[in-house]
Short mmCIF file of C-alpha atoms and ligand atoms in Angstrom, two decimals:
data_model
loop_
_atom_site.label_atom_id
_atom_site.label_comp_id
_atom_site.label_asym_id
_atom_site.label_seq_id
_atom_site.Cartn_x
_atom_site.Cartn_y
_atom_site.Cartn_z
CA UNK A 1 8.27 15.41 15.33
CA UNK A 2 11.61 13.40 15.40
CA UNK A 3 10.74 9.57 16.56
CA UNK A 4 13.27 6.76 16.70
CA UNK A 5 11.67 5.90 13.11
CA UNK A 6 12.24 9.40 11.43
CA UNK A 7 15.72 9.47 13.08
CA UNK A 8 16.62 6.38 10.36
CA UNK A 9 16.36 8.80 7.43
CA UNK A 10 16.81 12.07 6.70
CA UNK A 11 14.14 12.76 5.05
CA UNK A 12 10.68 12.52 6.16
CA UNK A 13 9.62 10.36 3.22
CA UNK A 14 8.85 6.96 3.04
CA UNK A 15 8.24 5.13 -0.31
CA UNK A 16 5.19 2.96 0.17
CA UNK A 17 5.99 -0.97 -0.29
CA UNK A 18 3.80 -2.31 -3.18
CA UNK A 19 3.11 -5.63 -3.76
CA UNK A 20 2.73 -6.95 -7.13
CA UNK A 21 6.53 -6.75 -7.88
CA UNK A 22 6.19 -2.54 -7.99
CA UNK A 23 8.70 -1.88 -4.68
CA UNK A 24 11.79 -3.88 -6.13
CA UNK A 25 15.04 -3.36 -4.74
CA UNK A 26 16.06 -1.06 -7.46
CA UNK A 27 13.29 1.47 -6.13
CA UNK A 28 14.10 0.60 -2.37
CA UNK A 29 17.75 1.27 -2.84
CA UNK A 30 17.29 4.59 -5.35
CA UNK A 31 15.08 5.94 -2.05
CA UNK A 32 17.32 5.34 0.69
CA UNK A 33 20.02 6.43 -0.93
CA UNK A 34 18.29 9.29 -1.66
CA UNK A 35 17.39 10.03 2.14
CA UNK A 36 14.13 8.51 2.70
CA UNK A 37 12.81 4.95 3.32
CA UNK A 38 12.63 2.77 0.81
CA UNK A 39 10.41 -0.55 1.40
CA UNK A 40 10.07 -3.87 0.22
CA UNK A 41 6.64 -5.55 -0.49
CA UNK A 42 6.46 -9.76 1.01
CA UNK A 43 2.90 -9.82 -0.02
CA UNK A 44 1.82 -12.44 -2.31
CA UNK A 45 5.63 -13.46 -2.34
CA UNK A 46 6.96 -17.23 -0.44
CA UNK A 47 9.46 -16.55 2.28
CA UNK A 48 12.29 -17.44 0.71
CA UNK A 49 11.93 -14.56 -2.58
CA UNK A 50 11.07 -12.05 0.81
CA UNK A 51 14.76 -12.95 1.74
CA UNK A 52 16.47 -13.23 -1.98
CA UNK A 53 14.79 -9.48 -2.32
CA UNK A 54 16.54 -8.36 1.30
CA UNK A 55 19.51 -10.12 0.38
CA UNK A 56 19.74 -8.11 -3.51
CA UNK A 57 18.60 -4.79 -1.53
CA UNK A 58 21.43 -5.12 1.28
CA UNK A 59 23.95 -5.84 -1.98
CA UNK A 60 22.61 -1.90 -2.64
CA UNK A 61 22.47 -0.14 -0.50
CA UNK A 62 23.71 -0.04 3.52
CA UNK A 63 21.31 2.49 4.66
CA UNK A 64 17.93 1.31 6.90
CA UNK A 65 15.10 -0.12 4.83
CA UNK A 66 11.08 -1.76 5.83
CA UNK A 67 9.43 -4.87 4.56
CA UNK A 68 6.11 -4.89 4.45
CA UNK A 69 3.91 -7.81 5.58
CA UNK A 70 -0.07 -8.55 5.38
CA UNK A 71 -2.21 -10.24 8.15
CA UNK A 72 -2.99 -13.88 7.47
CA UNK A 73 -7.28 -13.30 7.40
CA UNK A 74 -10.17 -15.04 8.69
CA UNK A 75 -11.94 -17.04 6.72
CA UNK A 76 -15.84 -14.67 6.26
CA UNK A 77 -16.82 -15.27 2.06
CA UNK A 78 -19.24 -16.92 1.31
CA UNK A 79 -18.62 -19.68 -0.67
CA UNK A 80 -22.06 -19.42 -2.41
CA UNK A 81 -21.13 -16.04 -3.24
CA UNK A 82 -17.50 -16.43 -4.37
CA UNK A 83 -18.86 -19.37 -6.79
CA UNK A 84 -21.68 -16.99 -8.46
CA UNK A 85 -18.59 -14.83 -8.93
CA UNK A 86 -16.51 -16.93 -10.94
CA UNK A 87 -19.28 -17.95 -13.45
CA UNK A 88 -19.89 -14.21 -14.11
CA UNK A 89 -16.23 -14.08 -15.18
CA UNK A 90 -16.32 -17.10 -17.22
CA UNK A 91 -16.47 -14.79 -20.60
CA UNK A 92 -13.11 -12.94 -19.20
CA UNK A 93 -11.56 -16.37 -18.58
CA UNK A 94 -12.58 -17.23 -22.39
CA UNK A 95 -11.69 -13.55 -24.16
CA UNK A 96 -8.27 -14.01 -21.87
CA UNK A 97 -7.82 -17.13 -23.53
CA UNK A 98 -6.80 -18.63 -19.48
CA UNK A 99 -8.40 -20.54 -16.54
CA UNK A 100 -10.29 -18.86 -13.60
CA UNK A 101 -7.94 -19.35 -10.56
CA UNK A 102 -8.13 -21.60 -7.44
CA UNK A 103 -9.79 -19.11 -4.44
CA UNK A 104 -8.51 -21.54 -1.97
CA UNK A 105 -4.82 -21.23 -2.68
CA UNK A 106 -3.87 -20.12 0.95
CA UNK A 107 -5.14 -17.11 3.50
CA UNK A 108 -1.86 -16.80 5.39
CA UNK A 109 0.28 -15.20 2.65
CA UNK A 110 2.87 -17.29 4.47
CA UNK A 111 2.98 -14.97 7.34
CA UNK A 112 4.45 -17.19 10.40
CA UNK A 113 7.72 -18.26 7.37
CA UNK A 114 8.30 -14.75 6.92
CA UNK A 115 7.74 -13.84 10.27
CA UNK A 116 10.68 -16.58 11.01
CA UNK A 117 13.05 -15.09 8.34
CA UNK A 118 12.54 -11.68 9.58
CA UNK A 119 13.41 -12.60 13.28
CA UNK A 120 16.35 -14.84 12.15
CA UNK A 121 18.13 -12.03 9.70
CA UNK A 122 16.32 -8.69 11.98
CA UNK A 123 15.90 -5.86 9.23
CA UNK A 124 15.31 -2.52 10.64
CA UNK A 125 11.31 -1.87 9.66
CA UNK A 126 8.87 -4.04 9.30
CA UNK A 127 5.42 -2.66 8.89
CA UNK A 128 1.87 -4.86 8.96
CA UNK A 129 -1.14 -4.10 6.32
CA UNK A 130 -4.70 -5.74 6.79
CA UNK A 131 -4.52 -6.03 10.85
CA UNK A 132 -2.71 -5.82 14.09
CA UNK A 133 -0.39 -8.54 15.14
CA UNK A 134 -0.72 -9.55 18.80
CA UNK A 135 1.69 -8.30 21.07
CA UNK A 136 3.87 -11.17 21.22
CA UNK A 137 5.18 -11.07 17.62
CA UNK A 138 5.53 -7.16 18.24
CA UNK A 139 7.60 -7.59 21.32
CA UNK A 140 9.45 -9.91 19.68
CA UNK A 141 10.34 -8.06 16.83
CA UNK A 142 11.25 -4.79 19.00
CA UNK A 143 13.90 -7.42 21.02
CA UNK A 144 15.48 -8.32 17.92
CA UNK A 145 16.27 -4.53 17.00
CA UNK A 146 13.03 -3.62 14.05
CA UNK A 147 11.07 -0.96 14.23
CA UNK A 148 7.17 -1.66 13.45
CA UNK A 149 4.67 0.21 12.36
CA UNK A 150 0.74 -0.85 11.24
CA UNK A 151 -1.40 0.32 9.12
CA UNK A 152 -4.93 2.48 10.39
CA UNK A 153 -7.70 3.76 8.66
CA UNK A 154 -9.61 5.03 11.23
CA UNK A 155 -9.08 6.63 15.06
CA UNK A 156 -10.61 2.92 16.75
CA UNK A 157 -8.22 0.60 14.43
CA UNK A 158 -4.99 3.47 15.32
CA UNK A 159 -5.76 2.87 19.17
CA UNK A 160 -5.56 -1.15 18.69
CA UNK A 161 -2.41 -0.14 16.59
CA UNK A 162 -1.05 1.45 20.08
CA UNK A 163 -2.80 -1.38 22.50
CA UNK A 164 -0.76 -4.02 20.62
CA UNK A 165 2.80 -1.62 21.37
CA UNK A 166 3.54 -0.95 17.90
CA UNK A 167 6.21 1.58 16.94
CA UNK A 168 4.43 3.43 14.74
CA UNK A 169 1.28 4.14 12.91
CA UNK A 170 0.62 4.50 9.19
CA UNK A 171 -2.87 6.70 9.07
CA UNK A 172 -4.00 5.90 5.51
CA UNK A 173 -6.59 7.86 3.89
CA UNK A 174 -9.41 6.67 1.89
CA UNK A 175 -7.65 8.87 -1.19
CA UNK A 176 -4.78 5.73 -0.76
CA UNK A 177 -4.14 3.65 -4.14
CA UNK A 178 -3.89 0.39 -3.53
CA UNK A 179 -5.70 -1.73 -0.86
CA UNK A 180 -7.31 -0.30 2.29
CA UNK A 181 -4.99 -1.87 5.07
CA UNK A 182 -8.79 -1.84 7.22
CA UNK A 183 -8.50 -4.42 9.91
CA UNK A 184 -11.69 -6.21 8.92
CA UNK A 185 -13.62 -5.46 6.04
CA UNK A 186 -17.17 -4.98 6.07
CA UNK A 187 -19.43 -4.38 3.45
CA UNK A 188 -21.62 -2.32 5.89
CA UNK A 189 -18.49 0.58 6.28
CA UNK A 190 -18.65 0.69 2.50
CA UNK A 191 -18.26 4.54 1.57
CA UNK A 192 -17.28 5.88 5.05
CA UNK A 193 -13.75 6.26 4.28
CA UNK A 194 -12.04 8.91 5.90
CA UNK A 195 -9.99 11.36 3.81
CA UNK A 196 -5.90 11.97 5.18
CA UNK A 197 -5.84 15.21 6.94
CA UNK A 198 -9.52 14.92 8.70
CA UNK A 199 -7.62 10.97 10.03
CA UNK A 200 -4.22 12.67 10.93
CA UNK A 201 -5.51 15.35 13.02
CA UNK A 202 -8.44 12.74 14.69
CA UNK A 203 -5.70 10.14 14.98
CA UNK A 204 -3.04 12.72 16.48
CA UNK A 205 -5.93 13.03 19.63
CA UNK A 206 -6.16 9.53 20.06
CA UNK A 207 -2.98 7.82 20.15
CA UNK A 208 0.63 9.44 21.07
CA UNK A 209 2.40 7.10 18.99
CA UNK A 210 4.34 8.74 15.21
CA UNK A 211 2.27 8.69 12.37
CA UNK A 212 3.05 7.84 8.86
CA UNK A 213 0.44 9.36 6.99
CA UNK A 214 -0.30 8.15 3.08
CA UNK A 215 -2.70 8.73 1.03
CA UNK A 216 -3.02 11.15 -2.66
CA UNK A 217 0.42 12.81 -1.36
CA UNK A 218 2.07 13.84 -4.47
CA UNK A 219 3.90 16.78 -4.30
CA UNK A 220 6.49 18.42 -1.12
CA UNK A 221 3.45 20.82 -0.39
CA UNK A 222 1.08 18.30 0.87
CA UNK A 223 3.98 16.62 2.75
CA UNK A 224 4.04 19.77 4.72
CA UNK A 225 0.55 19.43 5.01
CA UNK A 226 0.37 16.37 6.67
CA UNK A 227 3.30 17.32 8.99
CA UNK A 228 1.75 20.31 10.08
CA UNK A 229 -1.59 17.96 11.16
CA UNK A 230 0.79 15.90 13.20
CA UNK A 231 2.10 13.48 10.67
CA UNK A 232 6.29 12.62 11.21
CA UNK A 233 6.77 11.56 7.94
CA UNK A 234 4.48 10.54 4.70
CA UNK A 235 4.36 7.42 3.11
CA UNK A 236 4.08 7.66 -0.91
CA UNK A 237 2.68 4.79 -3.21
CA UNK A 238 1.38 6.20 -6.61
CA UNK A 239 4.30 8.75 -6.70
CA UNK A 240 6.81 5.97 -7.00
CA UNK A 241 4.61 3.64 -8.38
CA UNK A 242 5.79 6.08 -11.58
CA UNK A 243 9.18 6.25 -11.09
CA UNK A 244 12.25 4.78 -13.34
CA UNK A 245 13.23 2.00 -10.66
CA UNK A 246 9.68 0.61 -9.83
CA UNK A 247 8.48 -2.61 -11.24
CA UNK A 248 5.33 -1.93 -12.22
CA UNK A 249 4.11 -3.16 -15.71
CA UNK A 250 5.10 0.08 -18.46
CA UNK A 251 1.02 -0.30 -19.38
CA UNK A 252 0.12 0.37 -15.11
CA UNK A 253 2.85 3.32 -15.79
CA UNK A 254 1.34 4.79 -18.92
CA UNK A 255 -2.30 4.63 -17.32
CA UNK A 256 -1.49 7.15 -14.45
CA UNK A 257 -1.99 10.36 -16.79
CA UNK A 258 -3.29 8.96 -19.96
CA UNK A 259 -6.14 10.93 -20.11
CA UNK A 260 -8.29 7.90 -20.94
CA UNK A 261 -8.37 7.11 -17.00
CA UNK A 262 -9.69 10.16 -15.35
CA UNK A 263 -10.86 8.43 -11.76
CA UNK A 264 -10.36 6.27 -9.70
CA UNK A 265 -12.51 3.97 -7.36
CA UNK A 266 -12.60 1.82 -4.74
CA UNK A 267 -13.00 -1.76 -5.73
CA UNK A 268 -13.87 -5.59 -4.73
CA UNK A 269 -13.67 -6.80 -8.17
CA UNK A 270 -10.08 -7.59 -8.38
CA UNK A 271 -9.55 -9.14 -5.17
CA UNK A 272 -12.40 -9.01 -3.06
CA UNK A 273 -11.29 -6.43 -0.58
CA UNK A 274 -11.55 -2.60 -1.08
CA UNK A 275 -8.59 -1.27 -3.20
CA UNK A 276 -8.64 1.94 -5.45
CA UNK A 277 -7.85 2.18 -9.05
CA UNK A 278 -7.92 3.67 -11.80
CA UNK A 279 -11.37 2.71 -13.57
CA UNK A 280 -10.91 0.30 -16.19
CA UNK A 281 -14.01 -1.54 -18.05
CA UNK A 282 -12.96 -4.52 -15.68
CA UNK A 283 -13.71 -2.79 -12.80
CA UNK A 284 -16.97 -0.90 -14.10
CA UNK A 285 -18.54 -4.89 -15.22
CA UNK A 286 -17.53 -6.25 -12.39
CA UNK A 287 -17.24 -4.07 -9.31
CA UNK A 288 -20.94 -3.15 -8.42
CA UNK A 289 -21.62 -6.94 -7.49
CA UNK A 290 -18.38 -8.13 -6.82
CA UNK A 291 -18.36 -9.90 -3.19
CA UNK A 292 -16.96 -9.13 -0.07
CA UNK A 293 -14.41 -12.17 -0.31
CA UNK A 294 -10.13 -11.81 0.54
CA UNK A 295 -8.12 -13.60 -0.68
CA UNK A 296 -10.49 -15.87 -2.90
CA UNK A 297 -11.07 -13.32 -5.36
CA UNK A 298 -7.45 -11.80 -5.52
CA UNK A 299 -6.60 -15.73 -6.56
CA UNK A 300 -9.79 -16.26 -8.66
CA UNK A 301 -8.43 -13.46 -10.20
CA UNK A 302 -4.75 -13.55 -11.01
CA UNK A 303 -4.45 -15.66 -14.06
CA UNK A 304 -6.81 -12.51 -15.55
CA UNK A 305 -4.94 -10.00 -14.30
CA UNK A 306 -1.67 -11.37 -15.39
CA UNK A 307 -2.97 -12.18 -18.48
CA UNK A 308 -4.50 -8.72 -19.58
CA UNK A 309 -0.82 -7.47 -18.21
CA UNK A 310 1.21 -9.55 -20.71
CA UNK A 311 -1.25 -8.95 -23.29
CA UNK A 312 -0.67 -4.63 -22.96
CA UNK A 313 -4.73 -4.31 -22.08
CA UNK A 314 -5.35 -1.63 -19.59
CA UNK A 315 -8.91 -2.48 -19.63
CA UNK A 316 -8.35 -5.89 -17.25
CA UNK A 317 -5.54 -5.09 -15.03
CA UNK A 318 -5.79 -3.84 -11.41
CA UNK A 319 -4.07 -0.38 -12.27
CA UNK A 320 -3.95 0.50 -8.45
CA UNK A 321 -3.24 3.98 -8.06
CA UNK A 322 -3.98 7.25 -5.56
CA UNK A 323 -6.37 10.01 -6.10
CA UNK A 324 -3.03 11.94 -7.56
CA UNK A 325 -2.39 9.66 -9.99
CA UNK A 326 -2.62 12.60 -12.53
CA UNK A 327 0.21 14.62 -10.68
CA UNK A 328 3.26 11.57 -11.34
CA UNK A 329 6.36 12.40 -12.45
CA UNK A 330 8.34 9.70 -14.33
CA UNK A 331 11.65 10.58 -12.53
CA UNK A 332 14.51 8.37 -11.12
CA UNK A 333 13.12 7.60 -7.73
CA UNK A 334 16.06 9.00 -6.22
CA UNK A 335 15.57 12.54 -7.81
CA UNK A 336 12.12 12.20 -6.71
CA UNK A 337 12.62 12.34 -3.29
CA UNK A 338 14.98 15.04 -3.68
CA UNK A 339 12.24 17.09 -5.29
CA UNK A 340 9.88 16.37 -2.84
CA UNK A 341 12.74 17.47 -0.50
CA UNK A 342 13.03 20.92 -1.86
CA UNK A 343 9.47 21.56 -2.17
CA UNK A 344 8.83 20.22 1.66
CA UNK A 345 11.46 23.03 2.34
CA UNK A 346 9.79 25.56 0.20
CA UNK A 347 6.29 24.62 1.41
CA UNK A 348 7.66 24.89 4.96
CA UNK A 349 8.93 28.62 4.57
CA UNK A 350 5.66 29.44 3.44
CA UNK A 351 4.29 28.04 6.84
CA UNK A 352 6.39 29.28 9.35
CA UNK A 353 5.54 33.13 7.61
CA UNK A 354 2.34 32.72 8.98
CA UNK A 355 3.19 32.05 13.09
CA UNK A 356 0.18 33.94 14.34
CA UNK A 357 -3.06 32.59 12.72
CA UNK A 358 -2.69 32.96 8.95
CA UNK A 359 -2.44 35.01 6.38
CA UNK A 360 -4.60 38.14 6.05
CA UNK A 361 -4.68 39.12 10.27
C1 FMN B 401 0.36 -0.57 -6.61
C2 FMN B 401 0.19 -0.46 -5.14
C3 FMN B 401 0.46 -1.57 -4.33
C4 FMN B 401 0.35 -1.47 -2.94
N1 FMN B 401 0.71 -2.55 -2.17
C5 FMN B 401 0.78 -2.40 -0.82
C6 FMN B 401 1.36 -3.42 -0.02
O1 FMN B 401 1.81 -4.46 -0.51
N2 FMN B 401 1.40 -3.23 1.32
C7 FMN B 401 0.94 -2.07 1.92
O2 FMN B 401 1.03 -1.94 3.13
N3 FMN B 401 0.41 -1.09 1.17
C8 FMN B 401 0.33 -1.22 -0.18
N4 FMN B 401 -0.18 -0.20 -0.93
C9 FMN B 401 -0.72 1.01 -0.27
C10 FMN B 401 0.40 1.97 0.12
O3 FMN B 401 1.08 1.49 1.25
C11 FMN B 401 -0.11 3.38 0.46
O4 FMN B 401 -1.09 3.32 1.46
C12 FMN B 401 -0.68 4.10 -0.74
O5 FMN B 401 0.08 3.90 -1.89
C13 FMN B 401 -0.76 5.60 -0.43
O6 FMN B 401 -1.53 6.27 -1.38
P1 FMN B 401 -0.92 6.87 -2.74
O7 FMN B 401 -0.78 5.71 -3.65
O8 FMN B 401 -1.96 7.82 -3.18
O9 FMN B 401 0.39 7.50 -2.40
C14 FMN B 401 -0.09 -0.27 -2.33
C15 FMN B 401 -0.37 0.83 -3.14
C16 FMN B 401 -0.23 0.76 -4.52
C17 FMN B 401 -0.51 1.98 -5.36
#
């Protein structure tokens, strides 16, 4: 289905932004260049490196591009809880040879700065992770020429997606590496995530708006897939998580199909809010008790994270990554999206012999 979004780019691919300094403009550029959408990640950056990264990705490339933003987030932890938290991580704090963080280092990831830089210099995407942003700020980005899309996880969190008068939305499927851009997170919806195609085809009956759909999409063939449910275009993390330009640490690379990490889980223990990763001994220790608590635990966590990073150890990094993990390809991001190009095409022929009800009849 062509949109006003898919008409940007050729291509009906869309690398996922990644926070965490995976999506740098290297991997942005390589992908629009290439003929898809390539996006920059603001999250857990100040305003100012948001715009220094648009700036060096402009200096790239000319074609369109997204920046991705999170929802500032109530306050719900429990302190209590939180606290009993970061004296069961006291030995990792000790073996990491480093200092629990702060959990009340900020809840707004800066939102309403970058929200100001983005309506001052206009970019043509921006899309919204952890929750809807009123109407106002949507309107107001639509008058200054962006396109914006939010992330849903379920039918119910798509439809406040439309309500608000978003562009777009981005269905993401529980098989998504990463964080689980769910609106609010309860505890009690634990384990009820819903896999990609069963949300495409139930979102595609309750909103008209495009869909992005992400989620495990590795190869051209599921692209079709989701396209065929009623997707416009799919929205890749893990693929280009592995790619030449991204940013991710070489160790997060490595771990996608070392055979040593053969699943992956959805977690609190790194941050407090459902993600999935591969799993690591830090998420086996501390994940089954690990509160319901965003963004305290992310920062109680990130001098351990960074830490184990620097230090080469696997075993206490978030190493976010899709149910495909074991299906990356360590290609220029650029070729990547041509292969996924060819095989969309390939995967498409194969479709369109079938017009009548399948194979077989
Ligand atoms: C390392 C990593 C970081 C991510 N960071 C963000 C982010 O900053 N903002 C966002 O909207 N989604 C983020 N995501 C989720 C992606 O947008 C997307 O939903 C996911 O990668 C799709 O699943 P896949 O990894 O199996 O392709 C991240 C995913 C990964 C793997």
């Amino acid at each position: 289905m062509s949109s006003a979004l898919t008409d940007l780019f050729p291509h009906p691919i869309v690398q996922a932004p990644m926070a965490g300094g995976v999506s740098v403009p290297q991997l942005a550029a390589a992908v629009a260049e290439a003929g898809g959408l390539g996006f920059l990640a603001a999250g857990y950056k100040t305003a100012d490196g948001m715009y220094q990264e648009i700036k060096q990705l402009r200096g790239l490339t000319g074609r369109p591009f997204g920046v991705n933003l999170f929802m500032p987030q109530p306050e719900y932890a429990d302190a209590a809880a939180v606290e009993v938290y970061a004296h069961q991580l006291a030995g990792e704090a000790a073996w990491y040879e480093t200092e629990l963080g702060d959990p009340d280092s900020g809840r707004d990831d800066g939102y309403d700065a970058k929200l100001a830089v983005l309506l001052d210099n206009p970019v043509p995407v921006v899309s919204f992770h952890f929750g809807v942003p009123s109407s106002e700020v949507l309107e107001s980005l639509r008058r200054a020429g962006t396109l914006t899309l939010v992330t849903a996880t379920t039918p119910d969190e798509a439809l406040a997606v439309q309500r608000a008068g978003a562009d777009a939305v981005i269905v993401q499927g529980v098989e998504a590496g990463g964080h689980q851009g769910t609106h609010r997170d309860n505890p009690e919806t634990d384990g009820s995530g819903i896999g990609l195609l069963s949300l495409i085809a139930q979102v595609r009956e309750t909103v008209s708006l495009p869909l992005v759909a992400a989620g495990g999409i590795m190869r051209g063939s599921q692209i079709a897939a989701a396209l065929a449910a009623g997707a416009s275009a799919a929205q890749l993390g893990t693929a280009f998580l592995a790619t030449q330009e991204s940013g991710a640490n070489a160790v997060h690379k490595q771990a996608l199909t070392n055979p040593l990490f053969v699943r992956t889980e959805l977690t609190r223990a790194f941050s407090g809010r459902p993600a999935r990763g591969l799993v690591n001994r830090f998420m086996r220790e501390h994940g089954p008790y690990a509160p319901a608590a965003y963004p305290e635990i992310h920062h109680l966590t990130s001098p351990l994270r960074k830490k184990a990073a620097s230090s080469g150890d696997p075993q206490g990094m978030a190493l976010w990554a899709g149910q495909g993990h074991r299906m990356a390809r360590e290609l220029p991001a650029g070729q990547l999206v041509e292969v996924l190009a060819a095989e969309l095409a390939e995967a498409s022929t194969v479709l369109s012999a079938f017009p009548q009800g399948g194979a077989g009849r």
